[in-house]
Amino acid sequence: MSAETFSFKSEARQLLNLMIHSLYSTKDIFLRELISNASDALDKRRFEALTDPALLNGEPLRVRVRGAGEGEYGGTLVISDNGVGMSREELIQNLGTIAHSGTKEFLAKVKESKERGEQREVDSLIGQFGVGFYSSFIVAHTVEVVSRRAGSAEAWLWRSQGDGEFTLEPASRDEVGTTITLHLRAPNEEDGLEDFSKEWTLRATIKRYSDFVQYPVELWASASKPVMGDEAGDEAGDEAGDEAGDAKGAPERVWLWEQVNSMKAIWARDPAEVTDAEYNELYKHISKDWTPPADRLRFKVEGGMEFTALLFVPSRRPHDLFYREQKFGLQLYANRVLIKESAEELLPPWLRFMKGVVESPDISLNVSREMLQQDRHVRVIKKQVISKTLKHLSETLKERRDAYVDIWKNFGEVLKESSVDYESADKAKALFLFKSSAQEGFTTLDEYIERMKEGQEHIYYATGESVAAIERSPHLEAFKDKGVEVLYLDQPIDEWLVGNLMNYNDKELRSVSKGAVDLGTEEERKKAEEEREEAQKDAADLLERLKAPLSEHVKEVRLSSRLTSSPACLVVDEHAASPQMQRLMEQMGDKVPKQKRILELNPKHALFERLKGALGGEDAESAGRYAQLLYGQALIAEGSPVSDPAAFTEALTALMVGR
Ligand code: ADP
């Protein structure tokens, strides 16, 4: 059968094009990517063999790296593994399209940078994202992949020059696994392209990026000939002597497979010995996020159930944080065998941004991935992960506020989801940060409570689309006037949040736009309420006349105690859903009965006096216009759309022409 030709899917083509023309300076990352893929493939084979031992046959799993052709160029680099391999279909699917979702974001960012003419930005993006298999083309002009799927006797050769097409043809491979041959571009000092066929370059690169990989990464390396025996094996025997020392007395050189990585599981090593760089490499490996993490925590639980955890908080928000199908979870190991790549059973949804590894000798190797949730040990681990993480975040908040604020900015919206987790909500609430009228930056609820005025009973908040919009809202006037702090809740999730938060440390959370305002001491409140009621009685007639034309939208028109400078605003009853919440529910497809609100007028405003004068007569038409204007204005002031723009403009025009 001759070779069949296929086209890359368009995104893969864009990506390849970028790799080929990349000036990206850290070119050696391609090797990390390929070793990482190989290690994943070994995990998969080992995992499949748990249920079908014949798939492994006791074969030792490993990755092999071999450079050849030093000297005049024609250098190659071969990376082979005896992992799970790929079938013909898998080769087409995995190496012809773009599998990982991060690449979409990557390409979008690249486009942005290109439009701004920032080539250097494009280059650094390649490093930040890590682009998997395709990064081979940073260093290779031609790539060949021979692969044989576990459980199959067939092998296939995939070949491409990264130019938009690849070919597939039958091949042979003695064992299961994948061999990737990179035909290297000529080294070029100016471009920072090293010679990746050289042993020492390869050794350093493997050490740098792949030391913790859980399988031996073996390098075809030269060594002094051992005095006894031939440890180099058959293959070494063939080539031994190539580089034999020629000086008299110098030891003879032989070639052999040498394990280069230490394979030490970082989470099992003495913390004093692990460097930040090593932690960061592990993080990159498991998270596929190429920016170093913002924070990490490591702990061990002993006595009874035993496990070790190494957890990371990313330093940037992944683009799919709010996708419903987003995969999340921690890597779960049992005695160095990866049981599940992302075990979401170990994290609550509100910690889904966390990355990391959990290893426990108590987890059975045969536990089915579907059954993890029912596993008693897994449930214990999850509980501990939650409590240790909350404790760690709380310490970060206390001791390294700036770092915590950054974490909050990225993941606060997710952490807020904990408010429905009754087991954790109390502790988690203490970690919530809010913007507020009292100060720049963020405040916690505890800090708010400390600043509460004497006699203040509740925690007040205002919701809106942005801080600027909230600050303009008339609902805040009385609070500003009395110097009472108001939390500014400006995220879409906040409407939902306050519905669940209800109270904190026995203090009720109250919206500034709901119910009646009750600021000041008890005496002051009583007096203000009496005055308001008195004035309300006096104005009863006027208020009724204003209400009639608005009856479709408004259930009551009353005098306000929350306004100082605005003439009017709209409020809802204390326990009713806010208009933002209503909109949110409508957007989510819920049928919500239309709720009428309350129009409040400011009795101290000059406009109120004018109204009294203007509507003293029996003129129903002008009462209607005033009502439309007041209502429309109140909507505009809170940032809502005017519900009947035609009626509003007509009333406005009429007023302007003095009718
Ligand atoms: P990613 O590893 O992020 O999914 P890559 O482009 O690096 O993206 O690889 C695409 C897919 O190709 C992998 O998900 C895997 O299924 C497959 N693959 C890559 N390398 C190997 C390998 N050495 N053995 C088996 N499968 C591989």
XYZ file of C-alpha atoms and ligand atoms in Angstrom:
686
model
C 0.000 0.000 0.000
C 1.421 3.376 -0.889
C 1.293 6.407 1.308
C -1.990 8.231 1.646
C -1.963 12.001 1.954
C -4.074 13.960 4.443
C -4.513 17.634 5.160
C -4.141 19.096 8.608
C -7.249 20.704 10.020
C -7.053 24.463 9.790
C -6.110 25.170 13.390
C -3.373 22.564 13.301
C -2.093 24.149 10.130
C -1.973 27.584 11.740
C -0.150 26.160 14.698
C 2.399 24.374 12.548
C 3.020 27.461 10.555
C 3.764 29.309 13.755
C 6.164 26.621 14.934
C 8.078 26.617 11.691
C 8.495 30.372 11.660
C 8.960 30.685 15.354
C 11.806 32.767 16.632
C 10.938 31.483 20.034
C 14.113 31.414 22.035
C 13.470 28.536 24.412
C 13.455 25.977 21.664
C 14.319 23.059 23.904
C 10.761 22.817 25.271
C 9.848 20.523 22.378
C 11.666 17.695 24.135
C 9.718 18.195 27.314
C 6.525 18.052 25.277
C 7.467 14.824 23.550
C 8.651 13.156 26.749
C 5.520 14.294 28.490
C 3.378 12.748 25.740
C 5.415 9.557 25.980
C 4.952 9.445 29.730
C 1.184 9.911 29.298
C 1.185 7.056 26.805
C 3.032 4.857 29.326
C 0.468 5.764 31.986
C -2.289 4.727 29.637
C -0.666 1.414 28.839
C -0.041 0.668 32.469
C -3.598 1.577 33.292
C -5.085 -0.589 30.554
C -2.898 -3.426 31.770
C -4.428 -3.235 35.242
C -7.488 -4.958 33.838
C -5.707 -6.904 31.096
C -2.185 -7.861 32.219
C -1.467 -9.438 28.825
C -1.242 -5.914 27.411
C 1.941 -5.340 29.352
C 3.549 -8.723 29.517
C 5.899 -7.627 32.235
C 7.699 -5.312 29.822
C 9.556 -2.504 31.626
C 8.069 0.820 30.584
C 10.458 3.571 29.515
C 11.177 6.440 27.160
C 14.293 6.420 25.024
C 16.015 9.388 23.495
C 18.739 9.057 20.923
C 20.521 11.647 18.856
C 22.522 10.776 15.782
C 24.462 12.265 12.933
C 26.682 14.799 14.531
C 29.097 16.595 12.286
C 28.012 17.725 8.838
C 24.324 18.188 9.116
C 21.720 15.541 8.732
C 21.133 15.223 12.450
C 18.235 13.259 13.800
C 16.679 12.804 17.165
C 14.611 9.747 17.984
C 12.230 9.590 20.932
C 10.597 6.244 21.471
C 8.317 4.821 24.093
C 6.630 1.516 24.711
C 3.414 3.204 25.756
C -0.085 2.589 24.545
C 0.666 3.648 20.950
C -1.765 4.943 18.377
C -3.897 3.183 15.799
C -4.202 4.548 12.275
C -7.361 6.442 13.257
C -5.738 7.799 16.378
C -2.762 9.054 14.380
C -5.107 10.935 12.070
C -7.186 12.273 14.911
C -4.429 13.095 17.403
C -1.727 14.359 15.097
C -3.898 15.878 12.394
C -6.192 18.060 14.427
C -5.799 19.986 17.600
C -6.817 18.000 20.581
C -6.339 20.284 23.484
C -8.680 23.144 24.038
C -6.000 25.528 25.295
C -4.737 25.821 21.755
C -7.811 27.717 20.650
C -7.077 30.338 23.251
C -3.447 30.273 22.250
C -4.238 30.927 18.601
C -6.626 33.724 19.508
C -3.918 35.371 21.604
C -1.406 34.964 18.805
C -3.809 36.634 16.410
C -4.234 39.561 18.778
C -0.491 39.995 19.190
C 0.059 39.737 15.465
C -2.529 42.375 14.774
C -0.648 44.611 17.108
C 2.530 43.725 15.267
C 4.128 42.185 18.328
C 6.214 39.296 17.028
C 8.057 39.004 20.303
C 4.810 38.530 22.128
C 3.900 35.721 19.746
C 7.164 33.999 20.552
C 6.704 34.228 24.258
C 3.173 32.861 23.935
C 4.531 29.635 22.500
C 6.501 29.185 25.680
C 3.605 30.099 27.922
C 1.139 27.718 26.398
C 3.211 24.739 25.428
C 1.869 23.441 22.197
C 2.394 19.713 22.498
C 3.458 17.486 19.683
C 3.529 20.270 17.110
C 6.405 21.935 18.906
C 8.598 19.302 17.218
C 8.570 21.563 14.211
C 10.428 24.253 16.115
C 13.549 22.143 15.667
C 12.680 19.651 12.918
C 12.026 20.107 9.212
C 10.507 16.649 8.908
C 8.857 14.505 11.546
C 8.131 10.799 11.321
C 6.006 8.888 13.782
C 5.797 5.121 13.770
C 3.227 3.790 16.166
C 1.682 0.482 17.142
C -1.361 0.403 19.366
C -1.389 -1.925 22.387
C -3.420 -4.973 21.508
C -2.718 -4.642 17.789
C -0.069 -6.072 15.464
C -0.339 -3.280 12.902
C 1.994 -0.296 12.844
C 1.671 2.933 10.872
C 4.073 5.570 9.726
C 2.941 9.183 9.905
C 5.166 11.691 8.171
C 5.014 15.439 7.700
C 7.097 18.425 6.812
C 4.654 20.624 8.665
C 3.536 22.148 5.399
C -0.187 21.538 5.616
C -0.134 17.841 4.804
C 0.877 14.555 6.318
C 1.079 11.068 4.900
C 0.260 7.686 6.380
C 1.538 4.309 5.279
C 1.826 0.860 6.772
C 4.988 0.215 8.740
C 6.308 -2.298 11.170
C 7.333 -2.065 14.768
C 8.518 -4.954 16.919
C 6.933 -3.800 20.101
C 3.934 -1.749 21.088
C 4.531 1.983 21.367
C 5.571 5.054 19.446
C 8.795 6.188 17.833
C 9.153 9.790 16.812
C 12.027 10.694 14.522
C 12.882 14.340 14.153
C 14.969 15.304 11.162
C 16.616 18.300 12.694
C 17.176 21.659 11.148
C 20.788 22.705 11.023
C 21.899 24.272 14.296
C 22.114 27.998 14.109
C 23.680 30.078 16.805
C 22.035 33.286 15.694
C 18.557 31.798 16.101
C 19.562 30.085 19.319
C 18.984 26.700 17.733
C 21.237 24.201 19.441
C 22.276 20.844 18.096
C 19.727 18.485 19.553
C 21.496 15.442 18.249
C 24.245 16.004 20.791
C 24.321 13.888 23.881
C 25.157 16.625 26.328
C 22.466 18.964 25.026
C 19.922 16.200 25.344
C 21.080 15.205 28.802
C 20.830 18.755 30.105
C 17.411 19.263 28.544
C 16.000 16.042 29.953
C 17.359 16.873 33.389
C 15.959 20.363 33.250
C 12.426 19.545 32.245
C 11.723 15.909 32.825
C 13.563 14.842 35.932
C 10.404 13.886 37.835
C 8.850 11.870 35.008
C 7.657 8.627 36.556
C 9.340 6.347 34.032
C 12.988 6.016 33.165
C 14.007 8.419 30.439
C 17.015 6.732 28.888
C 19.542 8.505 26.749
C 21.792 6.807 24.240
C 25.028 7.893 25.852
C 28.706 7.264 25.766
C 30.559 6.068 28.822
C 33.888 4.605 29.775
C 33.853 0.915 29.072
C 33.083 -0.996 32.238
C 35.896 -3.215 33.385
C 33.708 -6.293 33.662
C 30.931 -7.574 31.475
C 29.047 -5.814 28.768
C 26.255 -3.893 30.444
C 25.586 -1.933 27.361
C 23.633 -4.781 25.859
C 23.386 -5.886 22.257
C 22.670 -2.596 20.689
C 25.531 -0.973 22.470
C 27.786 -3.743 21.296
C 27.080 -2.906 17.659
C 28.169 0.623 17.991
C 30.733 0.374 20.715
C 34.039 1.637 19.575
C 32.651 4.423 17.396
C 33.984 6.894 19.808
C 36.695 4.737 21.290
C 39.390 6.761 22.938
C 42.369 6.898 20.665
C 44.967 8.247 23.025
C 46.993 5.510 24.616
C 45.830 4.727 28.105
C 42.566 6.642 27.743
C 39.577 4.509 28.726
C 37.655 3.003 25.851
C 34.246 4.592 25.234
C 31.114 2.561 24.761
C 27.539 3.508 24.034
C 24.655 2.447 26.188
C 21.206 3.416 27.387
C 21.631 5.543 30.446
C 18.767 6.625 32.646
C 19.025 10.399 32.936
C 16.050 11.410 35.065
C 15.963 10.762 38.786
C 12.263 9.794 38.579
C 11.803 10.932 42.090
C 8.238 11.794 42.850
C 8.592 15.336 44.082
C 5.750 14.885 46.534
C 7.572 11.996 48.124
C 10.914 13.766 48.436
C 12.202 15.666 51.419
C 10.731 19.174 51.039
C 14.072 20.711 51.950
C 15.579 19.173 48.836
C 13.053 20.208 46.245
C 13.672 23.472 44.429
C 11.035 25.905 43.192
C 12.101 25.158 39.649
C 11.366 21.475 40.168
C 7.950 22.183 41.615
C 7.218 24.448 38.685
C 8.189 21.828 36.142
C 5.908 19.318 37.773
C 3.146 21.898 37.764
C 3.622 22.500 34.055
C 3.566 18.814 33.392
C 0.289 18.195 35.151
C -1.535 21.424 34.405
C -0.335 22.133 30.868
C -0.192 25.730 32.034
C 3.076 27.316 31.134
C 3.132 30.103 33.661
C 4.495 29.198 37.069
C 1.828 28.662 39.725
C 0.815 31.437 42.100
C 1.036 29.260 45.163
C 1.503 25.702 46.303
C 0.815 23.638 49.359
C 2.036 20.278 50.312
C 0.905 18.036 53.108
C 0.905 14.536 54.355
C -1.797 12.817 56.333
C -0.873 9.857 58.482
C -2.468 7.685 61.106
C -5.478 5.838 59.784
C -5.853 6.788 56.177
C -2.555 7.798 54.599
C -1.865 10.121 51.721
C 0.407 12.833 50.402
C -0.793 15.855 48.480
C 0.991 18.505 46.473
C -1.404 21.179 45.310
C -0.997 24.275 43.175
C -2.996 27.432 42.659
C -2.491 28.607 39.072
C -1.455 32.185 38.498
C -3.801 32.766 35.629
C -7.370 31.927 34.920
C -7.841 29.185 32.370
C -10.227 30.174 29.615
C -12.522 27.220 30.271
C -13.073 27.825 33.970
C -16.774 28.348 33.444
C -17.410 25.800 30.726
C -19.821 23.196 31.861
C -17.839 20.368 30.323
C -14.579 21.591 31.780
C -12.525 18.747 33.190
C -11.051 19.332 36.585
C -9.492 17.351 39.360
C -6.224 16.179 40.838
C -3.952 13.442 39.624
C -4.513 10.400 41.756
C -1.674 7.971 42.277
C -1.550 4.761 44.239
C 1.991 3.546 44.808
C 3.325 5.481 41.837
C 0.688 4.191 39.463
C -1.435 6.916 37.995
C -5.005 5.869 38.666
C -6.730 8.876 37.239
C -5.417 11.901 35.389
C -8.013 14.334 36.671
C -9.924 12.887 39.555
C -12.711 15.398 40.099
C -13.783 13.218 43.029
C -10.982 14.832 45.023
C -12.135 18.419 44.651
C -15.394 20.246 45.201
C -16.469 22.266 42.141
C -15.614 25.495 43.911
C -11.943 24.461 44.087
C -11.889 23.263 40.493
C -9.098 25.680 39.607
C -6.653 23.771 41.826
C -4.096 21.471 40.225
C -1.942 18.868 41.837
C -1.189 15.337 42.819
C -2.520 13.066 45.505
C -0.844 9.777 46.234
C -2.151 7.206 48.644
C -1.085 3.637 49.346
C -4.617 2.991 50.585
C -6.276 3.357 47.216
C -6.716 0.033 45.525
C -5.033 -0.240 42.151
C -8.053 -2.024 40.835
C -10.530 0.630 41.788
C -12.584 1.394 38.740
C -12.485 5.003 37.698
C -16.250 5.085 37.747
C -16.351 3.845 41.319
C -13.954 6.385 42.785
C -16.754 8.553 44.053
C -18.064 5.736 46.217
C -14.637 4.934 47.589
C -14.434 5.676 51.275
C -10.764 6.639 51.090
C -11.390 9.050 48.274
C -14.062 10.769 50.311
C -11.712 11.129 53.266
C -9.018 12.569 51.018
C -11.413 15.072 49.510
C -12.449 16.269 52.942
C -8.842 16.779 53.959
C -7.957 18.490 50.704
C -10.783 20.948 51.302
C -9.920 21.723 54.894
C -6.178 22.019 54.248
C -6.760 24.246 51.241
C -9.114 26.526 53.136
C -6.598 26.780 55.952
C -3.822 27.556 53.521
C -5.839 30.225 51.740
C -6.756 31.762 55.032
C -3.080 31.950 56.030
C -2.219 33.437 52.659
C -4.901 36.058 53.197
C -3.439 36.943 56.581
C 0.224 36.760 55.779
C 0.533 37.579 52.102
C -2.427 39.731 51.282
C -1.230 40.844 47.838
C -0.720 37.269 46.745
C -4.160 36.375 48.041
C -5.765 39.291 46.222
C -4.263 38.021 42.966
C -5.639 34.560 43.624
C -9.000 36.078 44.442
C -9.063 38.130 41.251
C -8.558 34.981 39.221
C -10.666 32.541 41.170
C -12.884 34.485 43.562
C -15.918 33.892 41.378
C -15.344 30.159 41.678
C -14.671 30.272 45.424
C -17.967 32.078 45.887
C -19.724 28.929 44.722
C -18.776 27.441 48.091
C -21.635 29.391 49.634
C -23.961 26.479 48.798
C -21.645 23.874 50.288
C -23.025 23.759 53.783
C -20.025 21.911 55.189
C -17.500 24.492 54.063
C -19.483 27.664 53.546
C -18.774 29.151 56.972
C -15.026 28.852 56.631
C -15.030 29.817 52.980
C -17.049 32.987 53.534
C -14.247 34.386 55.635
C -12.086 34.226 52.508
C -14.416 36.258 50.326
C -13.219 39.663 49.254
C -15.447 42.555 48.290
C -15.015 46.034 46.986
C -16.562 48.618 49.218
C -17.515 52.251 49.629
C -15.138 52.654 52.554
C -11.823 52.085 50.857
C -9.889 51.248 47.751
C -9.125 47.627 47.102
C -10.851 44.760 48.811
C -12.278 44.038 52.214
C -13.255 40.827 53.957
C -16.545 40.486 55.806
C -14.672 40.388 59.112
C -12.973 43.656 58.307
C -16.319 45.167 57.356
C -17.795 44.109 60.686
C -14.902 45.694 62.543
C -15.628 48.997 60.828
C -19.373 48.893 61.453
C -20.848 52.009 63.024
C -22.283 51.923 66.477
C -25.866 50.778 66.267
C -25.383 49.336 62.779
C -26.907 45.884 62.746
C -26.555 44.682 59.213
C -23.989 44.276 56.502
C -25.107 46.388 53.559
C -24.398 45.674 49.955
C -25.302 47.021 46.553
C -25.238 45.012 43.355
C -24.639 46.318 39.871
C -22.715 45.875 36.686
C -19.657 47.821 37.747
C -18.373 49.779 40.693
C -18.949 52.984 38.748
C -22.572 52.056 38.092
C -23.124 51.111 41.724
C -21.581 54.332 42.957
C -23.942 56.369 40.820
C -26.970 54.528 42.128
C -29.407 56.689 44.120
C -29.915 53.814 46.548
C -26.609 54.627 48.178
C -27.375 58.211 49.063
C -28.564 57.783 52.623
C -25.653 55.430 53.308
C -23.141 57.938 52.000
C -24.846 60.632 53.966
C -24.569 58.696 57.207
C -21.124 57.332 56.424
C -22.317 53.710 56.495
C -20.140 51.363 54.506
C -21.676 49.474 51.592
C -20.132 46.461 49.876
C -20.046 46.741 46.114
C -20.995 43.486 44.440
C -20.200 43.898 40.789
C -19.856 40.359 39.461
C -22.638 38.469 37.733
C -22.432 35.688 40.294
C -22.995 38.109 43.182
C -26.758 38.275 42.780
C -26.824 34.557 43.228
C -24.264 34.734 45.997
C -26.211 37.093 48.233
C -29.211 34.825 47.869
C -27.159 32.082 49.501
C -25.011 34.098 51.827
C -27.930 35.443 53.904
C -25.769 36.216 56.887
C -22.279 36.181 58.255
C -21.425 35.858 61.939
C -25.029 36.550 62.908
C -25.087 39.685 60.809
C -27.684 39.762 58.091
C -26.651 40.870 54.635
C -29.013 43.539 53.379
C -29.389 45.084 49.989
C -29.457 48.881 49.860
C -32.258 48.610 47.331
C -34.530 46.308 49.239
C -37.078 46.979 51.953
C -36.924 50.039 54.152
C -33.716 51.741 55.182
C -32.985 51.531 58.881
C -29.848 53.491 59.571
C -28.856 55.311 62.729
C -29.627 54.576 66.354
C -32.953 53.113 67.311
C -34.219 56.480 68.390
C -33.181 58.177 65.182
C -34.773 55.416 63.164
C -38.029 55.689 65.008
C -38.164 59.417 64.590
C -37.333 59.258 60.887
C -39.985 56.611 60.321
C -42.643 58.637 62.110
C -41.816 61.688 60.037
C -41.915 59.698 56.869
C -45.269 58.194 57.722
C -46.676 61.585 58.513
C -45.505 63.048 55.206
C -46.722 59.953 53.417
C -50.202 60.466 54.829
C -50.207 64.082 53.724
C -49.139 63.132 50.244
C -51.384 60.062 49.961
C -53.510 61.605 47.282
C -50.578 62.657 45.134
C -48.895 59.280 45.465
C -52.087 57.500 44.377
C -52.382 59.719 41.318
C -48.813 58.936 40.312
C -49.286 55.253 40.840
C -52.352 54.838 38.644
C -50.581 55.338 35.277
C -47.715 53.083 36.343
C -49.795 50.250 37.739
C -48.378 47.850 35.202
C -44.824 48.271 36.579
C -45.158 49.555 40.080
C -47.148 48.260 43.021
C -46.678 51.242 45.275
C -45.434 54.813 45.203
C -44.120 55.917 48.567
C -41.864 58.450 50.219
C -38.278 57.471 50.680
C -35.856 57.649 53.533
C -32.887 56.507 51.455
C -32.599 59.456 49.071
C -30.784 62.702 49.715
C -30.038 64.197 46.293
C -31.969 62.133 43.733
C -35.681 62.699 43.258
C -36.683 59.055 42.881
C -35.587 55.444 42.908
C -37.008 51.946 42.571
C -36.820 49.328 45.295
C -38.182 45.872 46.003
C -39.484 44.237 49.134
C -36.937 42.877 51.500
C -37.159 39.272 50.375
C -38.071 39.748 46.745
C -35.644 39.004 43.921
C -33.754 42.020 42.662
C -34.268 43.104 39.054
C -30.725 41.930 38.223
C -31.560 38.513 39.634
C -34.731 38.455 37.593
C -32.798 39.238 34.457
C -30.240 36.562 35.317
C -32.943 33.959 35.777
C -34.596 34.956 32.522
C -31.271 34.604 30.736
C -30.941 31.115 32.135
C -34.297 30.283 30.624
C -36.380 30.353 33.806
C -39.877 31.715 33.505
C -40.116 34.380 36.159
C -43.381 36.097 36.927
C -42.986 39.803 36.412
C -42.460 41.439 39.730
C -43.739 44.913 40.422
C -41.446 47.237 42.265
C -41.911 50.200 44.561
C -41.249 53.734 43.347
C -39.801 55.876 46.116
C -39.836 59.648 45.969
C -37.551 61.953 47.845
C -39.771 64.212 49.975
C -36.906 66.651 50.512
C -36.295 67.181 46.831
C -37.431 70.420 45.171
C -39.068 68.314 42.493
C -41.423 66.887 45.062
C -42.671 70.385 45.892
C -43.145 71.085 42.186
C -45.116 67.888 41.823
C -47.407 68.844 44.631
C -48.057 72.164 42.919
C -48.345 70.805 39.399
C -50.643 67.956 40.282
C -52.833 69.908 42.654
C -55.510 70.124 40.000
C -57.425 67.326 38.402
C -55.203 67.056 35.325
C -54.912 63.300 34.785
C -52.830 63.689 31.630
C -50.026 65.600 33.275
C -50.089 63.248 36.268
C -49.484 60.453 33.791
C -46.544 62.253 32.206
C -44.880 63.024 35.489
C -45.294 59.447 36.538
C -43.693 58.201 33.297
C -40.789 60.593 33.732
C -40.149 59.737 37.356
C -40.285 56.051 36.647
C -38.045 56.292 33.574
C -35.565 58.432 35.426
C -35.377 55.973 38.315
C -34.661 53.173 35.859
C -31.930 55.153 34.137
C -30.358 56.065 37.468
C -29.925 52.425 38.448
C -28.614 51.471 35.028
C -31.709 49.622 33.815
C -33.225 50.123 30.379
C -36.312 52.351 30.237
C -39.222 49.955 29.915
C -41.329 52.127 27.619
C -39.008 54.515 25.742
C -41.829 55.891 23.558
C -43.967 56.922 26.518
C -40.899 58.314 28.239
C -39.782 60.525 25.342
C -43.301 61.675 24.663
C -43.681 62.764 28.266
C -40.313 64.455 28.175
C -41.087 66.352 24.980
C -44.436 67.447 26.294
C -42.799 68.792 29.394
C -40.127 70.618 27.421
C -42.596 72.376 25.192
C -44.459 73.350 28.327
C -47.666 71.418 27.840
P -1.779 16.902 24.218
O -0.682 16.019 24.663
O -1.857 18.188 24.952
O -3.127 16.209 24.140
P -0.382 16.813 21.707
O -0.542 17.594 20.446
O 0.952 16.848 22.331
O -1.496 17.333 22.684
O -0.770 15.324 21.437
C -2.009 15.006 20.879
C -2.409 13.601 21.222
O -1.608 12.662 20.505
C -2.240 13.211 22.667
O -3.336 13.612 23.450
C -2.139 11.689 22.568
O -3.430 11.116 22.501
C -1.457 11.488 21.242
N -0.017 11.237 21.429
C 0.982 12.119 21.330
N 2.170 11.536 21.565
C 1.908 10.239 21.825
C 2.708 9.091 22.156
N 4.031 9.175 22.287
N 2.076 7.919 22.337
C 0.733 7.812 22.224
N -0.067 8.838 21.924
C 0.503 10.045 21.733
